Coordinates of C-alpha atoms in Angstrom, one line a residue:
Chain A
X25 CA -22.2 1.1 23.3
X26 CA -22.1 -0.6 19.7
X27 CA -23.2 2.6 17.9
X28 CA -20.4 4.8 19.9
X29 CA -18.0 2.2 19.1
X30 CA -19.0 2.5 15.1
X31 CA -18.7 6.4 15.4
X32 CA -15.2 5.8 16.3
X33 CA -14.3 3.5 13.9
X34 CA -15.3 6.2 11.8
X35 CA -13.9 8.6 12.8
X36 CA -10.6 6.9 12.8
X37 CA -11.3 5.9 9.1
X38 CA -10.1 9.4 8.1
X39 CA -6.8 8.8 9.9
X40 CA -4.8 7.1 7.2
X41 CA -1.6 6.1 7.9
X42 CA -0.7 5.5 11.6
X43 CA 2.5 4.2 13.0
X44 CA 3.3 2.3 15.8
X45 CA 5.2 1.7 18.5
X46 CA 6.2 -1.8 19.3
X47 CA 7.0 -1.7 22.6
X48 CA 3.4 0.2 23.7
X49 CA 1.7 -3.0 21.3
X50 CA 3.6 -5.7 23.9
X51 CA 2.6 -4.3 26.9
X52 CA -1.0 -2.5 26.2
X53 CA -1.7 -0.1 29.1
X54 CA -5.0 -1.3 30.8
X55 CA -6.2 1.9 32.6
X56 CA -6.7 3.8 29.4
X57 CA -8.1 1.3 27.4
X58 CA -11.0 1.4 24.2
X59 CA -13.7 0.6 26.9
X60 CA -12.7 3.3 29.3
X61 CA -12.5 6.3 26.8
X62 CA -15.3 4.9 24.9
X63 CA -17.4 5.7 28.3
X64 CA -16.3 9.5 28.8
X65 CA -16.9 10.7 25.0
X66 CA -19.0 13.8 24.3
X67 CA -21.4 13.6 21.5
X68 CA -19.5 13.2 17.9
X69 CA -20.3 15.1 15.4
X70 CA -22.0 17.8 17.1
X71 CA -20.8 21.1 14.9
X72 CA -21.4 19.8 11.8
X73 CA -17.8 20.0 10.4
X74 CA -17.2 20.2 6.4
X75 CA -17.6 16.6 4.3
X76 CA -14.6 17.0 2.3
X77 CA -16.1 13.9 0.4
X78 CA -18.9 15.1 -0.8
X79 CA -19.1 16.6 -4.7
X80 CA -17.6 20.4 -5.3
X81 CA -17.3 22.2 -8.3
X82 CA -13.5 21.9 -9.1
X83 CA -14.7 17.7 -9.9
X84 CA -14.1 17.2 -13.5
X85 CA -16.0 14.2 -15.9
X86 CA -14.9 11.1 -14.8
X87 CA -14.7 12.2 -11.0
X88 CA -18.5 12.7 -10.6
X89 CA -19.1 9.7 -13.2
X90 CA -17.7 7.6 -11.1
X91 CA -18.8 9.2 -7.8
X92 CA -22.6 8.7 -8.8
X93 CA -21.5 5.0 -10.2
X94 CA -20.5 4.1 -6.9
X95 CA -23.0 6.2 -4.9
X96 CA -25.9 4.9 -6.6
X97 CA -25.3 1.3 -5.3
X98 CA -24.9 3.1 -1.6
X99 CA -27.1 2.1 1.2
X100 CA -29.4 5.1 2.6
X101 CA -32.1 6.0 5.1
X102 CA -35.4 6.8 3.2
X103 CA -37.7 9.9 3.3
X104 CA -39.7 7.7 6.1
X105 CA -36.5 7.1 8.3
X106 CA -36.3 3.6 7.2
X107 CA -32.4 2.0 6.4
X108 CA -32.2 1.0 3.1
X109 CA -29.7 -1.3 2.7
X110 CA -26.8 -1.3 -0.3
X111 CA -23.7 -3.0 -1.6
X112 CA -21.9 0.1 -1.2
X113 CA -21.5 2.7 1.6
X114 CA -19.8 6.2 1.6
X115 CA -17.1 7.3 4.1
X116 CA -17.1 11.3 5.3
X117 CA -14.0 13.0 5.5
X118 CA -12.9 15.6 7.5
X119 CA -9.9 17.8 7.9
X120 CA -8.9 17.0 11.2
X121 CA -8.8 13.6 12.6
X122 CA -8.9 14.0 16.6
X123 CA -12.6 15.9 17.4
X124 CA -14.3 13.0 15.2
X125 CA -12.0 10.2 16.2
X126 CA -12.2 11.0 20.4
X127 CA -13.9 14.2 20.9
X128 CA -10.4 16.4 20.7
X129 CA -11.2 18.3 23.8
X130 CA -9.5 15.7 26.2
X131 CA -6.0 15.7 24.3
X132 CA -6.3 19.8 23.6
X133 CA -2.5 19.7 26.1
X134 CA -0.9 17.4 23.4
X135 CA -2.4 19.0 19.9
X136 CA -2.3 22.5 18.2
X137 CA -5.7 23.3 17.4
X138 CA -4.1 24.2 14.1
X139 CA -3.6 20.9 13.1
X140 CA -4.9 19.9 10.0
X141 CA -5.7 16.1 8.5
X142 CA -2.1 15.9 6.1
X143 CA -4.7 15.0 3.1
X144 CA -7.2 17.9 3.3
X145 CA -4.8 20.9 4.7
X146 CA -5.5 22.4 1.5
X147 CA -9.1 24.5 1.4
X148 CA -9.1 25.5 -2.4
X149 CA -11.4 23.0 -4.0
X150 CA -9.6 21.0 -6.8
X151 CA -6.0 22.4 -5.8
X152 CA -4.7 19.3 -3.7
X153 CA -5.8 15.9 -3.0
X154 CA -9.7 15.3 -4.1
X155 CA -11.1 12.4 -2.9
X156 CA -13.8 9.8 -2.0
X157 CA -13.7 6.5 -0.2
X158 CA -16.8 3.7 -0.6
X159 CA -16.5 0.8 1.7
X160 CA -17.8 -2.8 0.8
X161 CA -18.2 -4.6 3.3
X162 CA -19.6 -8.0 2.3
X163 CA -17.1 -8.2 -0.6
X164 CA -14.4 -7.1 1.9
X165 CA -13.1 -4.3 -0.4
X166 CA -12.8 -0.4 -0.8
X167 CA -12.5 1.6 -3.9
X168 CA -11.2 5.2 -3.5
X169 CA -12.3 7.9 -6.8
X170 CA -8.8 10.2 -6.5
X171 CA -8.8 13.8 -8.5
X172 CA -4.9 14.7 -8.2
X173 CA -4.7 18.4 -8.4
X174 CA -2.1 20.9 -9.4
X175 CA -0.1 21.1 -6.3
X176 CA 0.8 17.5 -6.0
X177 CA 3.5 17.8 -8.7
X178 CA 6.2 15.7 -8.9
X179 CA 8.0 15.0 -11.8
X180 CA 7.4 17.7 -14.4
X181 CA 3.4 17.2 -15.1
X182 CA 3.1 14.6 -13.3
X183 CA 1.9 13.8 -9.7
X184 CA 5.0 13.1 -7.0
X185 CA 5.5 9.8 -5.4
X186 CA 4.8 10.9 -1.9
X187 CA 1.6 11.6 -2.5
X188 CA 0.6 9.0 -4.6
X189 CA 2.0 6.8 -1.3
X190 CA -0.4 9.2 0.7
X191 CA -3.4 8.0 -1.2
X192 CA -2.3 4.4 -0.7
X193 CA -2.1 5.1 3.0
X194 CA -5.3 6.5 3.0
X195 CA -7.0 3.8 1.3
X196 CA -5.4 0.9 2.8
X197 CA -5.6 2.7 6.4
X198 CA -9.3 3.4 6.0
X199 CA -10.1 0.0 4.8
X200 CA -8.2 -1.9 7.8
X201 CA -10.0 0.4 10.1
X202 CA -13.2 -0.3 8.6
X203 CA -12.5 -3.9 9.2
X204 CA -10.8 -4.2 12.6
X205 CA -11.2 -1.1 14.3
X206 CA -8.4 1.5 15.0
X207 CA -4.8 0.6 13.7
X208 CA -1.8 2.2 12.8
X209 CA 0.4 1.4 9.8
X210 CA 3.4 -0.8 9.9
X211 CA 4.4 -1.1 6.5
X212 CA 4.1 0.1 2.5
X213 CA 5.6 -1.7 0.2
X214 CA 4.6 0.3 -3.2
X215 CA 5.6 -0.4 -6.8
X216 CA 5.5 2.5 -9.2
X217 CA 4.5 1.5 -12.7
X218 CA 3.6 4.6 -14.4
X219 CA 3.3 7.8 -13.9
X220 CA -0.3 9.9 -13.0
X221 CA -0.5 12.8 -14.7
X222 CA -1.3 16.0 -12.8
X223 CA -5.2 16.7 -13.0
X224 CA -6.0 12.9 -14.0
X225 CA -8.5 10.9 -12.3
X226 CA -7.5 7.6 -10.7
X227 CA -9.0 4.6 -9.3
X228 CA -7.4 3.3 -6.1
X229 CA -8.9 -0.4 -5.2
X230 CA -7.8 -2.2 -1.8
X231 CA -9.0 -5.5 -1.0
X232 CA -8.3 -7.5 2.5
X233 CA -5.4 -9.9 2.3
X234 CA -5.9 -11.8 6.0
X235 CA -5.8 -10.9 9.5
X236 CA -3.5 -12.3 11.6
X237 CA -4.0 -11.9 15.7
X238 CA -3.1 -7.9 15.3
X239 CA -2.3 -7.6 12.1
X240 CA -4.2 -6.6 9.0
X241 CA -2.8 -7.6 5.7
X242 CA -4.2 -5.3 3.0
X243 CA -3.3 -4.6 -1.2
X244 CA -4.0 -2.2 -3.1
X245 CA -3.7 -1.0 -6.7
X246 CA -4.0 2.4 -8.9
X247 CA -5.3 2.2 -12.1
X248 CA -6.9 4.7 -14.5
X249 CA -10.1 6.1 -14.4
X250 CA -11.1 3.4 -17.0
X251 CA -9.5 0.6 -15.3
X252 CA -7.3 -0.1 -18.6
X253 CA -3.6 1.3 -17.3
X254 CA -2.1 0.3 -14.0
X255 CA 0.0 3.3 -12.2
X256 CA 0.9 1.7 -9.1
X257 CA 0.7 -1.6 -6.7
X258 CA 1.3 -2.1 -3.4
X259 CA 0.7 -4.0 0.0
X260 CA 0.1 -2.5 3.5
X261 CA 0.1 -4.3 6.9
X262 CA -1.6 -2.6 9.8
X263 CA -1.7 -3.2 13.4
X264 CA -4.7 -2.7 16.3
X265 CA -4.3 -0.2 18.7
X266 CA -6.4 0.5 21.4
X267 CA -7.3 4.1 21.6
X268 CA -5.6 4.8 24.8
X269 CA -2.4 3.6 23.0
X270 CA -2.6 6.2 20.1
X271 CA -3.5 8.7 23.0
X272 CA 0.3 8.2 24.4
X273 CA 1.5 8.9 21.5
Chain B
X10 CA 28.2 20.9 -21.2
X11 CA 29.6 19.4 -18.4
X12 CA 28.5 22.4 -16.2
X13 CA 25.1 22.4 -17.6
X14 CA 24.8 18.7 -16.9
X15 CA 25.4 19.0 -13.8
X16 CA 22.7 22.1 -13.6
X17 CA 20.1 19.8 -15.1
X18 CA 21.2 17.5 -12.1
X19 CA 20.5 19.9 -9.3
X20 CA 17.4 20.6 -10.8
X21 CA 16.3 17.2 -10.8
X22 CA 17.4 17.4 -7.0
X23 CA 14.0 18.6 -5.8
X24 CA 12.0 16.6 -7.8
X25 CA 11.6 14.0 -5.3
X26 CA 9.6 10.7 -6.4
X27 CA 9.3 10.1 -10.2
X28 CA 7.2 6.9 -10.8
X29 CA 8.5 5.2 -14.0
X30 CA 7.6 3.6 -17.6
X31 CA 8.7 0.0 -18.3
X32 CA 7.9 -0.3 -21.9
X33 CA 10.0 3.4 -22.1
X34 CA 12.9 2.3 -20.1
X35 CA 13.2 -0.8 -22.6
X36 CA 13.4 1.1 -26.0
X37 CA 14.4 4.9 -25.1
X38 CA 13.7 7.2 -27.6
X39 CA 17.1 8.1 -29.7
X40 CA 15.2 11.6 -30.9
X41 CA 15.0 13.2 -27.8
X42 CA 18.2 12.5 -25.4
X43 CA 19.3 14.2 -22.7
X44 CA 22.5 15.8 -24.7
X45 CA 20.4 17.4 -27.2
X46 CA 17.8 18.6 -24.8
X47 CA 21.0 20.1 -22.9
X48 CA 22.1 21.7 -26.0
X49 CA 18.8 23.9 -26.3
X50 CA 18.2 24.5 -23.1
X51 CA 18.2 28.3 -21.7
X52 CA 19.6 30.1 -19.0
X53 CA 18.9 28.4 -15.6
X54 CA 18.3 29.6 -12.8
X55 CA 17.6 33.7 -14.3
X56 CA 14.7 35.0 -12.3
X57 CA 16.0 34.2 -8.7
X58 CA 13.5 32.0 -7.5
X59 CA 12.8 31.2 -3.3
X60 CA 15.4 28.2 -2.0
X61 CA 13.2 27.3 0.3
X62 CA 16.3 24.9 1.8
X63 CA 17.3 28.3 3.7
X64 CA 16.6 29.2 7.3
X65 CA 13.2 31.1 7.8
X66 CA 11.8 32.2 11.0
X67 CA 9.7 29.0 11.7
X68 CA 12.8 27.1 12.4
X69 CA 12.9 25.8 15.6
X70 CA 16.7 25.6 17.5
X71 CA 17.2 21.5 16.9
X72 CA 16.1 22.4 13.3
X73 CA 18.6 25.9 13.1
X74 CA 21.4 23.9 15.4
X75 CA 21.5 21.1 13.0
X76 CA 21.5 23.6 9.8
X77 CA 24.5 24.9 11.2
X78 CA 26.5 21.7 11.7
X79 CA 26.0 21.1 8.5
X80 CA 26.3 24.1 6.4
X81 CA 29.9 24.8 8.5
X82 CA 31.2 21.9 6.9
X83 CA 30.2 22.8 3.3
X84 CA 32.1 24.1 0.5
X85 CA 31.8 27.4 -0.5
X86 CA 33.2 30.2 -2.6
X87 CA 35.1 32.7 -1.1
X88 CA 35.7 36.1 -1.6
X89 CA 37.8 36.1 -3.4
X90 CA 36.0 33.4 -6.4
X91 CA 38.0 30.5 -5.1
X92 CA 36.1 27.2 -4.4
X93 CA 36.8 25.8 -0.6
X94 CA 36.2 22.1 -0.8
X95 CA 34.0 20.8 2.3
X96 CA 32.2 17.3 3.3
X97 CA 28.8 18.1 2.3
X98 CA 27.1 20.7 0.0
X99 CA 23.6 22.1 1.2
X100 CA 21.3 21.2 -2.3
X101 CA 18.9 24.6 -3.2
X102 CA 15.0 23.6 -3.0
X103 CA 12.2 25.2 -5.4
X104 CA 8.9 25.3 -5.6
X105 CA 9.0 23.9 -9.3
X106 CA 10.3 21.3 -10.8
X107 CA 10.1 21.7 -14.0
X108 CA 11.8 25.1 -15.0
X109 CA 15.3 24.4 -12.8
X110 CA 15.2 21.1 -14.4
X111 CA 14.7 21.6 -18.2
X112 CA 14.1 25.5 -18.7
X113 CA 10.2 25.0 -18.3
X114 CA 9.5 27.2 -21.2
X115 CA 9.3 23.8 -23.7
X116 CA 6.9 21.9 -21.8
X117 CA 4.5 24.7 -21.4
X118 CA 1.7 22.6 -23.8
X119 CA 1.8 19.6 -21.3
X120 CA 2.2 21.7 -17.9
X121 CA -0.2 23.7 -16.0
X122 CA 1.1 27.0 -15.5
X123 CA 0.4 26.8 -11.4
X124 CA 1.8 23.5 -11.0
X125 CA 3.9 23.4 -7.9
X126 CA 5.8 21.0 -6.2
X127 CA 4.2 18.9 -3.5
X128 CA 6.9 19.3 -0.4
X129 CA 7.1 23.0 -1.3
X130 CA 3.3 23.7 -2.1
X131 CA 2.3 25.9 0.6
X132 CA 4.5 29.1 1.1
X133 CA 3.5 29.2 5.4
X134 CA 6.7 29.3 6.8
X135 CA 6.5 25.9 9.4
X136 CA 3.1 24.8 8.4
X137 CA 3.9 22.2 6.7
X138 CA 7.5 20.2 5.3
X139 CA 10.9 22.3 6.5
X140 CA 14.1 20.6 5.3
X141 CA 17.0 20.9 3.6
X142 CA 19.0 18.3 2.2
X143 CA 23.2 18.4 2.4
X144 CA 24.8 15.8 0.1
X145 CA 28.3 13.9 0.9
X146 CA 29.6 12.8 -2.2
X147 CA 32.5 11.1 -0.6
X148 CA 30.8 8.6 1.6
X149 CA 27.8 8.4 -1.2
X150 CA 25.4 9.3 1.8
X151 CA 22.9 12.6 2.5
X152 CA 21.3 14.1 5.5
X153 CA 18.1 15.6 5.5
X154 CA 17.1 17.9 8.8
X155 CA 13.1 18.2 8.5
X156 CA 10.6 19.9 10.9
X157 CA 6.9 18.7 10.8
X158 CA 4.6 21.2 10.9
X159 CA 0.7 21.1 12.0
X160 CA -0.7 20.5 8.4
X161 CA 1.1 17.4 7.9
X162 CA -1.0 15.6 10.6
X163 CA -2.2 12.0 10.4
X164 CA -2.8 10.2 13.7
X165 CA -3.6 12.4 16.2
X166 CA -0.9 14.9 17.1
X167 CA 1.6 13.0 15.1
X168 CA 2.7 12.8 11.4
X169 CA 0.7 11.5 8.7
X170 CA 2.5 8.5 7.1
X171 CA 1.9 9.1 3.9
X172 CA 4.2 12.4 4.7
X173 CA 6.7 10.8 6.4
X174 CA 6.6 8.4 2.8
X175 CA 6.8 12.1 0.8
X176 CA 10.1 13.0 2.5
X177 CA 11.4 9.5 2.3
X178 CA 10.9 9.5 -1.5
X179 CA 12.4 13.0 -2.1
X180 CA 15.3 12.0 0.1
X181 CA 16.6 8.7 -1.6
X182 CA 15.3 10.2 -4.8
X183 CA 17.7 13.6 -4.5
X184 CA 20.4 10.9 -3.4
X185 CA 19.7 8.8 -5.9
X186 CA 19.7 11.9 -9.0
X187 CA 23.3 13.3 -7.1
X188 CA 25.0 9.7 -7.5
X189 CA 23.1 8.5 -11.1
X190 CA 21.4 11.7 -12.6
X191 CA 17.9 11.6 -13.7
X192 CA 16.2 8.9 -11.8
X193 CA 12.1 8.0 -11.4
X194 CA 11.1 5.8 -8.1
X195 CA 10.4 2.6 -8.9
X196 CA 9.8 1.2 -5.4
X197 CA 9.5 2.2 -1.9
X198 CA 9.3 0.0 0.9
X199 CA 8.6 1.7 4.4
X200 CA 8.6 0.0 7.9
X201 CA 6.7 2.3 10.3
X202 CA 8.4 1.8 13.6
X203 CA 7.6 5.2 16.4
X204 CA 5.2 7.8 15.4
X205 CA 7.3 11.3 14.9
X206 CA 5.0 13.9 16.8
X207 CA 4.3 17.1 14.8
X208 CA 5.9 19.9 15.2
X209 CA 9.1 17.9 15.9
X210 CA 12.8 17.8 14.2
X211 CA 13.9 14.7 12.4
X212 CA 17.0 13.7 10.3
X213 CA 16.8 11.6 7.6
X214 CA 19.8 9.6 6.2
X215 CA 20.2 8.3 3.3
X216 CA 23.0 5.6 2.1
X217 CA 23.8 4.3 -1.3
X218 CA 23.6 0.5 -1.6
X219 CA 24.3 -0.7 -4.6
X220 CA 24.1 0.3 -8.3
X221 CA 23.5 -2.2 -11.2
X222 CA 22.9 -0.8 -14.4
X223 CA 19.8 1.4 -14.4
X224 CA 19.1 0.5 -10.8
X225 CA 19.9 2.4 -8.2
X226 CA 19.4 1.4 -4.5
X227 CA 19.4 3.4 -1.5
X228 CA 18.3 2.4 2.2
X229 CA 17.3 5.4 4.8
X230 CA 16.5 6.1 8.3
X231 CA 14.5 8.5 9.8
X232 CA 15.4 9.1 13.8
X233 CA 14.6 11.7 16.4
X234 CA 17.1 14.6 15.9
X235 CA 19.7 13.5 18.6
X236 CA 19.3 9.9 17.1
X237 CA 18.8 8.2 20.0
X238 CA 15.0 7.2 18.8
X239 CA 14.6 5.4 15.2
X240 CA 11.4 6.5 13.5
X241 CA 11.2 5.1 10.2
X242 CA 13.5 2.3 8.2
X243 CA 13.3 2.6 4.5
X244 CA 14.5 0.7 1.3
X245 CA 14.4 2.8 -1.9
X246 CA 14.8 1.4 -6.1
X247 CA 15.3 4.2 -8.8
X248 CA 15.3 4.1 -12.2
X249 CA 17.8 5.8 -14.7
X250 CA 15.8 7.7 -17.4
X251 CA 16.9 10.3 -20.2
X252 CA 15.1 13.7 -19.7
X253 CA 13.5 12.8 -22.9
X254 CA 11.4 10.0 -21.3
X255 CA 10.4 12.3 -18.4
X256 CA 9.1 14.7 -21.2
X257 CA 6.8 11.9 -23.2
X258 CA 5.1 11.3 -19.6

């Protein structure tokens, strides 16, 4: 039961942002709760679906520089099938969040099978959003590696605001689930500082604020590759749902 | 030079989100202003690019209905060359930024040639962001009709936040560049409060709160196209900047 829980939270860590619904988070429904669906899913991960956080060739420099920095320190299973533990561990990420998050094939009624994860819709390797998530738990932080390609353009040369707040979402949303399970977002609060030019490689670091009953408090800020220039700040909160309530929609 | 001011201006319209520079916005460049840029500036507008802000196929009837409550109270030219004033004004949408804003051909050195806006980078009619924007300048408020398609996903079967965050940054922004020219976000702050389900029709209002200087303040709602269901609450800052300071990045 513990491992098929942890595949969930998984799955859900490629969500990102999530929103909720007040009323459904006041009165939970009790016949379609985490338990219950937990108890009917299929095998996960059974067809071997694309990593889309794994290295391609469209990564420039600093992208796989920083992608071996932080996947060095990762924890691993050895040649011998022994767990090797590690400060650092590596989320997947895949382009479509329902088959990994619940097994897709019980909500086929309420989702086009074309639906596509907002962050990865975009095949061509270096084109759109490329990205990599490590989580740390004992530090209680994440750090996100962010390659910003050529369609994300905002202001001239520059990537757009949206999906700079995208990231953030992503980050923040990945982090809270990694910390308390599946949750939707409830707020952004994001200062822009400077702008990221189109093609650059960023640094997006979220840390865990407090949890509250619910709620998951989480910051977050975008800095260069180097660390030197702060782009953007922010704060997130997040609140747990139960996978039946996400289900309802 | 008043009409190509106001050119530059629609331009800026689709550029949604522009994160600004602090240490910029304190000492702006004298060299490079927006009237001299003006005053070398080409031809707008020459090679008849897609306005993606028109109706296409994908348009679903809430999406086309609303269009046409609109766009009936717009101004137009007639005929026979006269203007007909109207409440709103439907605002053109283009896949780039840069060459309806400042004539693209000067900032070839710092752009990549394949650059493309982020709400308009993927040309499948209904895959991803419809909308149109239609400004009111008399009651300083927009309107923005926008149909989620199934690459925009984040939760399953509903919209990813971070593209709900996209359109509520090019939104306020447009609104923000109609009442105060050139603008760049400076912060968004987004309280999530009923997931919008793709596929669906949304509107998106925007309202001017206050201006004070440089600042510019806008709040915005996103509700369920009848407006009976509230989606999304917004607060939105913008930043007055020359199109020099855009240029230096």
């Amino acid at each position: 039961m513990a491992r098929s829980l942890g595949r969930i939270f998984r799955g859900f860590q490629s969500l990102g942002s999530l929103a909720f619904m007040k009323s459904e988070l006041s009165n939970p429904p009790a016949s379609v709760s985490l338990k219950s669906m937990v108890q009917t899913l299929p095998s996960l991960f059974s067809s071997n679906p694309r990593d889309f956080s794994l290295p391609n060739p469209s990564w420039g420099t600093e992208m796989r520089q920083l992608y071996e920095h932080y996947n060095s320190q990762c924890e691993a299973v050895t040649d011998g099938g022994e767990e090797q533990s590690g400060l650092w561990k590596r989320l997947p990420s895949y382009n479509r969040s329902l088959k990994y998050a619940a097994g897709g094939v019980y909500l086929s009624k309420i989702i086009q099978a074309k639906a596509r994860l907002f962050t990865r819709n975009i095949r061509d390797p270096g084109a759109a959003f490329e990205y990599v998530i490590f989580a740390n738990k004992k530090e209680q932080r994440c750090v996100c590696i962010f390659q910003a390609g050529h369609l994300l353009e905002g202001p001239p040369g520059n990537v757009h605001g949206g999906a700079i707040a995208t990231m953030i979402d992503t980050v923040t949303g990945t982090h809270a689930c990694v910390h308390s399970g599946p949750v939707m977002t409830a707020n952004l609060n994001i200062n822009y500082r400077s702008p990221i030019p189109l093609g650059s490689t960023v640094l997006i670091e979220s840390s865990l604020d407090k949890k509250e009953g619910r709620k998951t408090f989480i910051s977050c800020k975008v800095t260069s590759a180097d660390g030197a220039r702060l782009h953007t700040e922010a704060t997130a909160l997040f609140v747990s749902i139960s996978v039946g309530q996400l289900m309802k929609g």
